[in-house]
């Protein structure tokens, strides 16, 4: 007997993560594999976070603090925002899901997103189900805010802008965003997904969601501990927003949505500036090397302000991806993003980048794809 699953759910494409290392080892029978596909921190988590988790592990039998009091206090102190305007999530992915639950309620509701961008925005619309409007990025693989604004109307409930964008790493600047906000409908909520914020923070005229939240705009700024802080495996994200939106998200979330280990790890990681600086320095150096290697073979690499490089190879990327896989190097093929000639490469350690460059040179020079 068929299960009565809603058609919009069956129409969803399940999220496809980067290939796991162990899976590649099993499939190809190779012992040494590196993964540059999921934008993880190659330096690992903060040692302070590890110590905090080890200490808190003895209390795993106790339910976590459902309000996230201590972590919210730490975030409030760091960002000078009241705790009533901070929402915690099981990764920022959960917060995206909650935004769909809270704001989308009919097929007339609309969601505007850039294309390509983070696929979970699409899922928030499709699960409602609501109308999903995908606006192509411009010729520089940046969000086309002018074109996106033209698609916003009184039915638009949510606009998602990833800044820096995933998968391209490109950014929109404050003057562009200010213009976009200038005459938006009052019932439209703009979600600024800043998962890679720390990598772009030093860029001149780079916008900060906190500024718009403090102005009282209908803005949700999403941040995560998965990238710069290296806590992807423990799942912890957070949002800045208005008191009213924060209240709505808190009403919709599960009672203990953020586990106790994630909360203490995040508090510890937040104060480990040395780990953050090492992460950013490794990223700058590695990105320069990866860009040079790509451009040496005629690829067009986007100007990225994240922890990955997105590049157009000028040829189908699938065969290149497969050839690299056989050499034990996992990257992301652009086919999944609707850009079949492109690849996305996470910035790894110095040794991992050495291995990628060598493998990429061999694959291209030998035409082994």
mmCIF file of C-alpha atoms in Angstrom:
data_model
loop_
_atom_site.group_PDB
_atom_site.id
_atom_site.type_symbol
_atom_site.label_atom_id
_atom_site.label_comp_id
_atom_site.label_asym_id
_atom_site.label_seq_id
_atom_site.Cartn_x
_atom_site.Cartn_y
_atom_site.Cartn_z
ATOM 1 C CA UNK A 1 0.000 0.000 0.000
ATOM 2 C CA UNK A 2 1.376 3.389 -1.010
ATOM 3 C CA UNK A 3 2.173 5.826 1.785
ATOM 4 C CA UNK A 4 0.247 9.135 1.575
ATOM 5 C CA UNK A 5 3.366 11.280 1.225
ATOM 6 C CA UNK A 6 2.694 14.759 -0.110
ATOM 7 C CA UNK A 7 3.732 15.196 -3.770
ATOM 8 C CA UNK A 8 5.879 18.257 -2.967
ATOM 9 C CA UNK A 9 7.946 16.139 -0.573
ATOM 10 C CA UNK A 10 8.482 13.464 -3.216
ATOM 11 C CA UNK A 11 9.571 16.219 -5.597
ATOM 12 C CA UNK A 12 12.460 17.184 -3.329
ATOM 13 C CA UNK A 13 15.951 16.119 -4.301
ATOM 14 C CA UNK A 14 17.683 14.739 -1.179
ATOM 15 C CA UNK A 15 20.718 16.716 -0.100
ATOM 16 C CA UNK A 16 23.874 15.288 -1.604
ATOM 17 C CA UNK A 17 26.919 15.760 0.666
ATOM 18 C CA UNK A 18 30.484 15.432 -0.546
ATOM 19 C CA UNK A 19 31.596 11.832 -0.972
ATOM 20 C CA UNK A 20 32.825 10.378 2.355
ATOM 21 C CA UNK A 21 36.481 9.348 2.514
ATOM 22 C CA UNK A 22 35.706 5.798 3.662
ATOM 23 C CA UNK A 23 33.254 5.309 0.791
ATOM 24 C CA UNK A 24 35.878 6.310 -1.788
ATOM 25 C CA UNK A 25 38.413 3.981 -0.177
ATOM 26 C CA UNK A 26 35.959 1.070 -0.385
ATOM 27 C CA UNK A 27 34.786 1.790 -3.932
ATOM 28 C CA UNK A 28 38.210 2.366 -5.475
ATOM 29 C CA UNK A 29 40.344 0.182 -3.272
ATOM 30 C CA UNK A 30 42.774 2.940 -2.333
ATOM 31 C CA UNK A 31 44.247 3.639 1.083
ATOM 32 C CA UNK A 32 44.980 7.358 1.022
ATOM 33 C CA UNK A 33 42.165 9.829 0.285
ATOM 34 C CA UNK A 34 41.769 13.551 0.981
ATOM 35 C CA UNK A 35 38.449 15.378 0.980
ATOM 36 C CA UNK A 36 38.237 18.921 -0.368
ATOM 37 C CA UNK A 37 34.506 18.852 -1.000
ATOM 38 C CA UNK A 38 32.535 19.975 2.065
ATOM 39 C CA UNK A 39 34.126 23.270 3.147
ATOM 40 C CA UNK A 40 35.227 21.885 6.511
ATOM 41 C CA UNK A 41 37.980 23.472 8.569
ATOM 42 C CA UNK A 42 41.140 21.484 7.695
ATOM 43 C CA UNK A 43 42.799 22.486 10.977
ATOM 44 C CA UNK A 44 40.078 20.779 12.971
ATOM 45 C CA UNK A 45 38.182 22.189 15.952
ATOM 46 C CA UNK A 46 39.575 24.534 18.556
ATOM 47 C CA UNK A 47 41.575 22.677 21.218
ATOM 48 C CA UNK A 48 39.527 24.640 23.763
ATOM 49 C CA UNK A 49 36.327 23.244 22.257
ATOM 50 C CA UNK A 50 37.694 19.699 22.438
ATOM 51 C CA UNK A 51 38.529 20.142 26.109
ATOM 52 C CA UNK A 52 35.083 21.571 26.829
ATOM 53 C CA UNK A 53 33.382 18.617 25.118
ATOM 54 C CA UNK A 54 35.532 16.099 26.987
ATOM 55 C CA UNK A 55 34.545 17.689 30.279
ATOM 56 C CA UNK A 56 30.839 17.945 29.402
ATOM 57 C CA UNK A 57 30.647 14.366 28.099
ATOM 58 C CA UNK A 58 30.237 13.126 31.672
ATOM 59 C CA UNK A 59 26.836 14.872 31.770
ATOM 60 C CA UNK A 60 25.367 13.430 28.579
ATOM 61 C CA UNK A 61 22.670 11.717 30.626
ATOM 62 C CA UNK A 62 21.122 15.118 31.397
ATOM 63 C CA UNK A 63 18.984 17.021 28.906
ATOM 64 C CA UNK A 64 20.659 20.140 27.516
ATOM 65 C CA UNK A 65 19.648 23.652 28.522
ATOM 66 C CA UNK A 66 16.719 24.142 26.171
ATOM 67 C CA UNK A 67 17.101 27.915 26.264
ATOM 68 C CA UNK A 68 20.833 27.837 25.497
ATOM 69 C CA UNK A 69 21.301 30.456 28.216
ATOM 70 C CA UNK A 70 25.096 30.370 28.545
ATOM 71 C CA UNK A 71 25.762 30.315 24.803
ATOM 72 C CA UNK A 72 23.275 33.116 24.165
ATOM 73 C CA UNK A 73 24.967 35.166 26.874
ATOM 74 C CA UNK A 74 28.350 34.610 25.220
ATOM 75 C CA UNK A 75 26.991 35.581 21.795
ATOM 76 C CA UNK A 76 25.214 38.600 23.269
ATOM 77 C CA UNK A 77 28.432 39.808 24.853
ATOM 78 C CA UNK A 78 30.457 39.238 21.681
ATOM 79 C CA UNK A 79 28.018 40.926 19.293
ATOM 80 C CA UNK A 80 26.330 43.441 21.606
ATOM 81 C CA UNK A 81 22.824 42.219 20.875
ATOM 82 C CA UNK A 82 20.142 41.261 23.429
ATOM 83 C CA UNK A 83 19.681 37.536 23.964
ATOM 84 C CA UNK A 84 16.038 37.924 22.931
ATOM 85 C CA UNK A 85 17.260 38.597 19.406
ATOM 86 C CA UNK A 86 19.445 35.485 19.177
ATOM 87 C CA UNK A 87 18.157 32.051 18.145
ATOM 88 C CA UNK A 88 20.185 28.829 18.329
ATOM 89 C CA UNK A 89 19.894 25.991 15.848
ATOM 90 C CA UNK A 90 21.124 22.494 15.159
ATOM 91 C CA UNK A 91 23.351 24.017 12.521
ATOM 92 C CA UNK A 92 22.121 26.973 10.487
ATOM 93 C CA UNK A 93 20.415 24.357 8.282
ATOM 94 C CA UNK A 94 17.792 23.888 10.986
ATOM 95 C CA UNK A 95 17.221 27.627 11.171
ATOM 96 C CA UNK A 96 16.575 27.720 7.406
ATOM 97 C CA UNK A 97 14.047 24.911 7.863
ATOM 98 C CA UNK A 98 12.382 26.781 10.734
ATOM 99 C CA UNK A 99 12.115 29.938 8.626
ATOM 100 C CA UNK A 100 10.114 27.953 6.094
ATOM 101 C CA UNK A 101 7.846 26.571 8.809
ATOM 102 C CA UNK A 102 7.251 29.986 10.368
ATOM 103 C CA UNK A 103 6.753 32.160 7.281
ATOM 104 C CA UNK A 104 5.429 29.931 4.503
ATOM 105 C CA UNK A 105 1.867 28.694 4.636
ATOM 106 C CA UNK A 106 0.379 28.574 1.169
ATOM 107 C CA UNK A 107 1.090 28.110 -2.521
ATOM 108 C CA UNK A 108 0.678 31.861 -2.967
ATOM 109 C CA UNK A 109 3.663 32.622 -0.736
ATOM 110 C CA UNK A 110 6.887 33.201 -2.659
ATOM 111 C CA UNK A 111 10.580 32.682 -1.911
ATOM 112 C CA UNK A 112 13.278 34.435 -3.958
ATOM 113 C CA UNK A 113 16.775 32.927 -4.138
ATOM 114 C CA UNK A 114 19.900 33.274 -6.249
ATOM 115 C CA UNK A 115 20.854 30.432 -8.562
ATOM 116 C CA UNK A 116 23.086 28.628 -7.868
ATOM 117 C CA UNK A 117 23.113 29.054 -4.130
ATOM 118 C CA UNK A 118 22.639 26.881 -1.044
ATOM 119 C CA UNK A 119 20.153 24.152 -1.919
ATOM 120 C CA UNK A 120 18.423 24.123 1.483
ATOM 121 C CA UNK A 121 16.725 27.424 0.619
ATOM 122 C CA UNK A 122 14.914 25.573 -2.159
ATOM 123 C CA UNK A 123 13.790 22.890 0.271
ATOM 124 C CA UNK A 124 12.257 25.458 2.640
ATOM 125 C CA UNK A 125 9.993 26.631 -0.184
ATOM 126 C CA UNK A 126 9.191 23.220 -1.614
ATOM 127 C CA UNK A 127 8.219 21.710 1.728
ATOM 128 C CA UNK A 128 5.576 24.386 2.367
ATOM 129 C CA UNK A 129 4.803 24.116 -0.589
ATOM 130 C CA UNK A 130 5.320 27.687 -1.766
ATOM 131 C CA UNK A 131 6.434 29.229 -5.020
ATOM 132 C CA UNK A 132 10.201 29.137 -5.503
ATOM 133 C CA UNK A 133 11.667 31.873 -7.699
ATOM 134 C CA UNK A 134 15.282 31.265 -8.726
ATOM 135 C CA UNK A 135 17.146 34.247 -10.137
ATOM 136 C CA UNK A 136 20.376 33.451 -12.031
ATOM 137 C CA UNK A 137 23.624 34.878 -10.717
ATOM 138 C CA UNK A 138 25.220 37.552 -12.886
ATOM 139 C CA UNK A 139 28.128 36.964 -15.279
ATOM 140 C CA UNK A 140 30.589 37.202 -12.362
ATOM 141 C CA UNK A 141 28.702 34.493 -10.430
ATOM 142 C CA UNK A 142 27.424 37.088 -7.940
ATOM 143 C CA UNK A 143 23.875 37.600 -6.681
ATOM 144 C CA UNK A 144 22.080 39.870 -9.147
ATOM 145 C CA UNK A 145 20.282 42.008 -6.577
ATOM 146 C CA UNK A 146 18.695 44.223 -9.235
ATOM 147 C CA UNK A 147 17.111 41.225 -10.953
ATOM 148 C CA UNK A 148 16.134 39.699 -7.598
ATOM 149 C CA UNK A 149 14.445 42.925 -6.493
ATOM 150 C CA UNK A 150 12.323 42.892 -9.644
ATOM 151 C CA UNK A 151 10.970 39.491 -8.645
ATOM 152 C CA UNK A 152 9.941 40.617 -5.154
ATOM 153 C CA UNK A 153 6.273 41.485 -4.694
ATOM 154 C CA UNK A 154 3.640 41.548 -1.947
ATOM 155 C CA UNK A 155 3.538 37.727 -1.959
ATOM 156 C CA UNK A 156 7.272 37.422 -1.286
ATOM 157 C CA UNK A 157 7.701 36.154 2.251
ATOM 158 C CA UNK A 158 11.399 35.247 2.208
ATOM 159 C CA UNK A 159 14.479 36.323 0.252
ATOM 160 C CA UNK A 160 17.639 34.297 0.818
ATOM 161 C CA UNK A 161 20.998 35.940 0.113
ATOM 162 C CA UNK A 162 24.122 33.940 0.933
ATOM 163 C CA UNK A 163 26.962 36.378 1.475
ATOM 164 C CA UNK A 164 29.562 35.030 0.701
ATOM 165 C CA UNK A 165 27.634 32.787 -1.625
ATOM 166 C CA UNK A 166 27.872 29.020 -1.617
ATOM 167 C CA UNK A 167 28.979 27.544 -4.042
ATOM 168 C CA UNK A 168 30.705 30.499 -5.713
ATOM 169 C CA UNK A 169 32.326 32.371 -2.801
ATOM 170 C CA UNK A 170 31.344 35.729 -4.302
ATOM 171 C CA UNK A 171 29.957 38.643 -2.291
ATOM 172 C CA UNK A 172 27.591 41.573 -2.578
ATOM 173 C CA UNK A 173 28.740 44.829 -0.978
ATOM 174 C CA UNK A 174 26.929 47.062 1.469
ATOM 175 C CA UNK A 175 26.018 49.749 -1.052
ATOM 176 C CA UNK A 176 24.349 47.105 -3.238
ATOM 177 C CA UNK A 177 22.480 45.633 -0.315
ATOM 178 C CA UNK A 178 21.400 49.048 0.976
ATOM 179 C CA UNK A 179 19.872 49.787 -2.409
ATOM 180 C CA UNK A 180 18.093 46.422 -2.390
ATOM 181 C CA UNK A 181 16.564 47.210 1.010
ATOM 182 C CA UNK A 182 15.473 50.732 0.078
ATOM 183 C CA UNK A 183 11.904 49.952 -0.977
ATOM 184 C CA UNK A 184 11.163 46.344 -0.066
ATOM 185 C CA UNK A 185 7.602 45.388 0.892
ATOM 186 C CA UNK A 186 7.158 45.547 4.666
ATOM 187 C CA UNK A 187 6.095 41.896 4.936
ATOM 188 C CA UNK A 188 9.193 40.533 3.192
ATOM 189 C CA UNK A 189 11.883 38.971 5.397
ATOM 190 C CA UNK A 190 15.444 39.004 4.050
ATOM 191 C CA UNK A 191 17.694 36.185 5.241
ATOM 192 C CA UNK A 192 21.392 37.043 5.055
ATOM 193 C CA UNK A 193 23.187 33.726 5.288
ATOM 194 C CA UNK A 194 26.636 34.574 6.619
ATOM 195 C CA UNK A 195 28.003 31.055 7.115
ATOM 196 C CA UNK A 196 31.381 32.199 5.752
ATOM 197 C CA UNK A 197 31.288 35.674 7.301
ATOM 198 C CA UNK A 198 34.657 35.510 9.077
ATOM 199 C CA UNK A 199 36.526 34.806 5.831
ATOM 200 C CA UNK A 200 35.189 38.025 4.259
ATOM 201 C CA UNK A 201 35.054 40.234 7.348
ATOM 202 C CA UNK A 202 38.093 42.349 6.437
ATOM 203 C CA UNK A 203 36.795 43.265 2.971
ATOM 204 C CA UNK A 204 36.022 46.961 2.520
ATOM 205 C CA UNK A 205 32.275 47.736 2.366
ATOM 206 C CA UNK A 206 31.349 44.170 3.307
ATOM 207 C CA UNK A 207 27.888 44.241 4.907
ATOM 208 C CA UNK A 208 27.023 42.850 8.320
ATOM 209 C CA UNK A 209 23.544 41.505 9.064
ATOM 210 C CA UNK A 210 23.814 42.930 12.595
ATOM 211 C CA UNK A 211 23.660 46.479 11.218
ATOM 212 C CA UNK A 212 20.322 45.801 9.520
ATOM 213 C CA UNK A 213 18.936 43.967 12.541
ATOM 214 C CA UNK A 214 19.833 46.909 14.778
ATOM 215 C CA UNK A 215 17.946 49.190 12.373
ATOM 216 C CA UNK A 216 14.834 47.130 13.101
ATOM 217 C CA UNK A 217 14.497 45.693 9.602
ATOM 218 C CA UNK A 218 12.883 42.326 8.902
ATOM 219 C CA UNK A 219 16.274 40.664 8.586
ATOM 220 C CA UNK A 220 17.600 37.335 9.779
ATOM 221 C CA UNK A 221 21.370 36.986 9.881
ATOM 222 C CA UNK A 222 22.524 33.368 9.915
ATOM 223 C CA UNK A 223 25.920 32.347 11.274
ATOM 224 C CA UNK A 224 27.477 28.974 12.013
ATOM 225 C CA UNK A 225 30.227 27.329 14.036
ATOM 226 C CA UNK A 226 30.748 24.742 11.270
ATOM 227 C CA UNK A 227 33.212 26.595 9.071
ATOM 228 C CA UNK A 228 35.701 28.944 10.701
ATOM 229 C CA UNK A 229 35.280 27.399 14.146
ATOM 230 C CA UNK A 230 35.608 23.806 12.921
ATOM 231 C CA UNK A 231 32.536 22.370 14.671
ATOM 232 C CA UNK A 232 30.701 20.973 11.629
ATOM 233 C CA UNK A 233 30.320 17.507 13.154
ATOM 234 C CA UNK A 234 28.590 18.705 16.301
ATOM 235 C CA UNK A 235 25.989 20.924 14.545
ATOM 236 C CA UNK A 236 25.566 24.401 15.981
ATOM 237 C CA UNK A 237 24.386 27.599 14.300
ATOM 238 C CA UNK A 238 22.719 30.825 15.368
ATOM 239 C CA UNK A 239 20.655 33.713 14.074
ATOM 240 C CA UNK A 240 20.419 37.451 14.707
ATOM 241 C CA UNK A 241 16.998 38.960 14.118
ATOM 242 C CA UNK A 242 14.151 41.085 15.502
ATOM 243 C CA UNK A 243 12.500 40.127 18.805
ATOM 244 C CA UNK A 244 9.281 39.204 16.976
ATOM 245 C CA UNK A 245 10.984 36.893 14.471
ATOM 246 C CA UNK A 246 13.132 35.352 17.217
ATOM 247 C CA UNK A 247 9.979 34.610 19.200
ATOM 248 C CA UNK A 248 8.374 32.921 16.183
ATOM 249 C CA UNK A 249 11.420 30.742 15.534
ATOM 250 C CA UNK A 250 11.671 29.773 19.201
ATOM 251 C CA UNK A 251 8.018 28.719 19.221
ATOM 252 C CA UNK A 252 8.569 26.442 16.203
ATOM 253 C CA UNK A 253 11.832 24.767 17.205
ATOM 254 C CA UNK A 254 12.130 21.493 19.045
ATOM 255 C CA UNK A 255 12.504 21.807 22.858
ATOM 256 C CA UNK A 256 16.131 20.556 23.007
ATOM 257 C CA UNK A 257 17.270 21.292 19.475
ATOM 258 C CA UNK A 258 20.902 22.091 20.382
ATOM 259 C CA UNK A 259 22.708 19.399 22.329
ATOM 260 C CA UNK A 260 24.749 20.127 25.437
ATOM 261 C CA UNK A 261 28.108 19.224 23.869
ATOM 262 C CA UNK A 262 27.511 21.632 20.984
ATOM 263 C CA UNK A 263 26.674 24.438 23.382
ATOM 264 C CA UNK A 264 29.844 24.132 25.470
ATOM 265 C CA UNK A 265 32.008 23.606 22.373
ATOM 266 C CA UNK A 266 30.637 26.781 20.808
ATOM 267 C CA UNK A 267 31.267 28.859 23.928
ATOM 268 C CA UNK A 268 34.870 27.659 24.082
ATOM 269 C CA UNK A 269 35.496 28.073 20.348
ATOM 270 C CA UNK A 270 34.076 31.593 20.346
ATOM 271 C CA UNK A 271 36.937 32.801 22.531
ATOM 272 C CA UNK A 272 39.765 30.954 20.779
ATOM 273 C CA UNK A 273 41.066 33.805 18.658
ATOM 274 C CA UNK A 274 44.373 32.023 18.009
ATOM 275 C CA UNK A 275 42.572 29.139 16.308
ATOM 276 C CA UNK A 276 40.536 31.561 14.199
ATOM 277 C CA UNK A 277 43.615 33.487 13.105
ATOM 278 C CA UNK A 278 45.420 30.276 12.155
ATOM 279 C CA UNK A 279 42.366 29.189 10.165
ATOM 280 C CA UNK A 280 42.151 32.479 8.265
ATOM 281 C CA UNK A 281 45.899 32.537 7.551
ATOM 282 C CA UNK A 282 45.848 28.963 6.231
ATOM 283 C CA UNK A 283 42.873 29.841 4.053
ATOM 284 C CA UNK A 284 44.484 32.920 2.499
ATOM 285 C CA UNK A 285 47.685 31.097 1.680
ATOM 286 C CA UNK A 286 45.931 28.002 0.365
ATOM 287 C CA UNK A 287 43.450 29.900 -1.767
ATOM 288 C CA UNK A 288 46.257 31.756 -3.533
ATOM 289 C CA UNK A 289 47.939 28.453 -4.390
ATOM 290 C CA UNK A 290 44.761 26.770 -5.624
ATOM 291 C CA UNK A 291 43.855 29.784 -7.752
ATOM 292 C CA UNK A 292 47.278 29.770 -9.419
ATOM 293 C CA UNK A 293 47.040 26.054 -10.140
ATOM 294 C CA UNK A 294 43.598 26.410 -11.716
ATOM 295 C CA UNK A 295 44.486 29.453 -13.790
ATOM 296 C CA UNK A 296 47.666 27.778 -15.034
ATOM 297 C CA UNK A 297 45.384 25.372 -16.910
ATOM 298 C CA UNK A 298 43.058 28.064 -18.267
ATOM 299 C CA UNK A 299 40.300 27.720 -15.676
ATOM 300 C CA UNK A 300 38.378 30.821 -14.612
ATOM 301 C CA UNK A 301 38.375 30.983 -10.806
ATOM 302 C CA UNK A 302 35.874 33.262 -9.082
ATOM 303 C CA UNK A 303 37.112 35.839 -6.624
ATOM 304 C CA UNK A 304 36.160 33.923 -3.502
ATOM 305 C CA UNK A 305 35.780 35.280 0.017
ATOM 306 C CA UNK A 306 34.937 31.932 1.588
ATOM 307 C CA UNK A 307 37.046 28.833 2.316
ATOM 308 C CA UNK A 308 36.730 27.329 -1.140
ATOM 309 C CA UNK A 309 37.359 28.145 -4.788
ATOM 310 C CA UNK A 310 34.705 27.889 -7.493
ATOM 311 C CA UNK A 311 36.094 27.629 -11.015
ATOM 312 C CA UNK A 312 34.881 27.169 -14.567
ATOM 313 C CA UNK A 313 37.178 24.640 -16.248
ATOM 314 C CA UNK A 314 35.931 25.450 -19.737
ATOM 315 C CA UNK A 315 35.096 21.754 -20.201
ATOM 316 C CA UNK A 316 32.740 19.226 -18.562
ATOM 317 C CA UNK A 317 33.798 18.899 -14.928
ATOM 318 C CA UNK A 318 32.353 15.429 -14.302
ATOM 319 C CA UNK A 319 35.194 13.506 -15.961
ATOM 320 C CA UNK A 320 37.796 15.657 -14.195
ATOM 321 C CA UNK A 321 36.052 14.974 -10.886
ATOM 322 C CA UNK A 322 36.113 11.223 -11.549
ATOM 323 C CA UNK A 323 39.779 11.256 -12.592
ATOM 324 C CA UNK A 324 40.737 13.118 -9.412
ATOM 325 C CA UNK A 325 38.684 10.659 -7.378
ATOM 326 C CA UNK A 326 40.789 7.784 -8.712
ATOM 327 C CA UNK A 327 43.833 9.627 -7.399
ATOM 328 C CA UNK A 328 42.251 9.885 -3.959
ATOM 329 C CA UNK A 329 41.241 13.550 -4.194
ATOM 330 C CA UNK A 330 37.579 14.384 -3.523
ATOM 331 C CA UNK A 331 36.273 17.743 -4.768
ATOM 332 C CA UNK A 332 32.783 18.901 -5.792
ATOM 333 C CA UNK A 333 31.643 18.659 -9.377
ATOM 334 C CA UNK A 334 29.474 21.566 -10.517
ATOM 335 C CA UNK A 335 26.846 19.267 -12.016
ATOM 336 C CA UNK A 336 25.036 19.225 -8.688
ATOM 337 C CA UNK A 337 24.809 23.048 -8.803
ATOM 338 C CA UNK A 338 23.583 23.177 -12.398
ATOM 339 C CA UNK A 339 27.008 24.350 -13.590
ATOM 340 C CA UNK A 340 28.426 21.289 -15.350
ATOM 341 C CA UNK A 341 31.703 22.940 -16.377
ATOM 342 C CA UNK A 342 32.557 24.058 -12.850
ATOM 343 C CA UNK A 343 34.201 22.619 -9.757
ATOM 344 C CA UNK A 344 34.328 23.696 -6.120
ATOM 345 C CA UNK A 345 37.477 22.981 -4.129
ATOM 346 C CA UNK A 346 37.707 23.421 -0.364
ATOM 347 C CA UNK A 347 40.941 24.952 0.904
ATOM 348 C CA UNK A 348 42.754 22.239 2.849
ATOM 349 C CA UNK A 349 46.028 22.005 4.696
ATOM 350 C CA UNK A 350 49.307 22.751 2.941
ATOM 351 C CA UNK A 351 49.919 19.027 2.385
ATOM 352 C CA UNK A 352 46.407 18.501 1.039
ATOM 353 C CA UNK A 353 46.823 21.373 -1.399
ATOM 354 C CA UNK A 354 50.167 19.940 -2.527
ATOM 355 C CA UNK A 355 48.387 16.704 -3.319
ATOM 356 C CA UNK A 356 45.485 18.400 -5.104
ATOM 357 C CA UNK A 357 47.798 20.478 -7.309
ATOM 358 C CA UNK A 358 49.869 17.464 -8.264
ATOM 359 C CA UNK A 359 46.796 15.372 -9.058
ATOM 360 C CA UNK A 360 45.106 18.198 -10.986
ATOM 361 C CA UNK A 361 48.239 18.829 -13.062
ATOM 362 C CA UNK A 362 48.479 15.133 -13.899
ATOM 363 C CA UNK A 363 44.815 14.817 -14.803
ATOM 364 C CA UNK A 364 44.813 17.855 -17.105
ATOM 365 C CA UNK A 365 48.240 17.278 -18.691
ATOM 366 C CA UNK A 366 47.610 13.595 -19.373
ATOM 367 C CA UNK A 367 44.038 14.188 -20.512
ATOM 368 C CA UNK A 368 42.911 11.461 -18.145
ATOM 369 C CA UNK A 369 39.242 12.362 -18.098
#
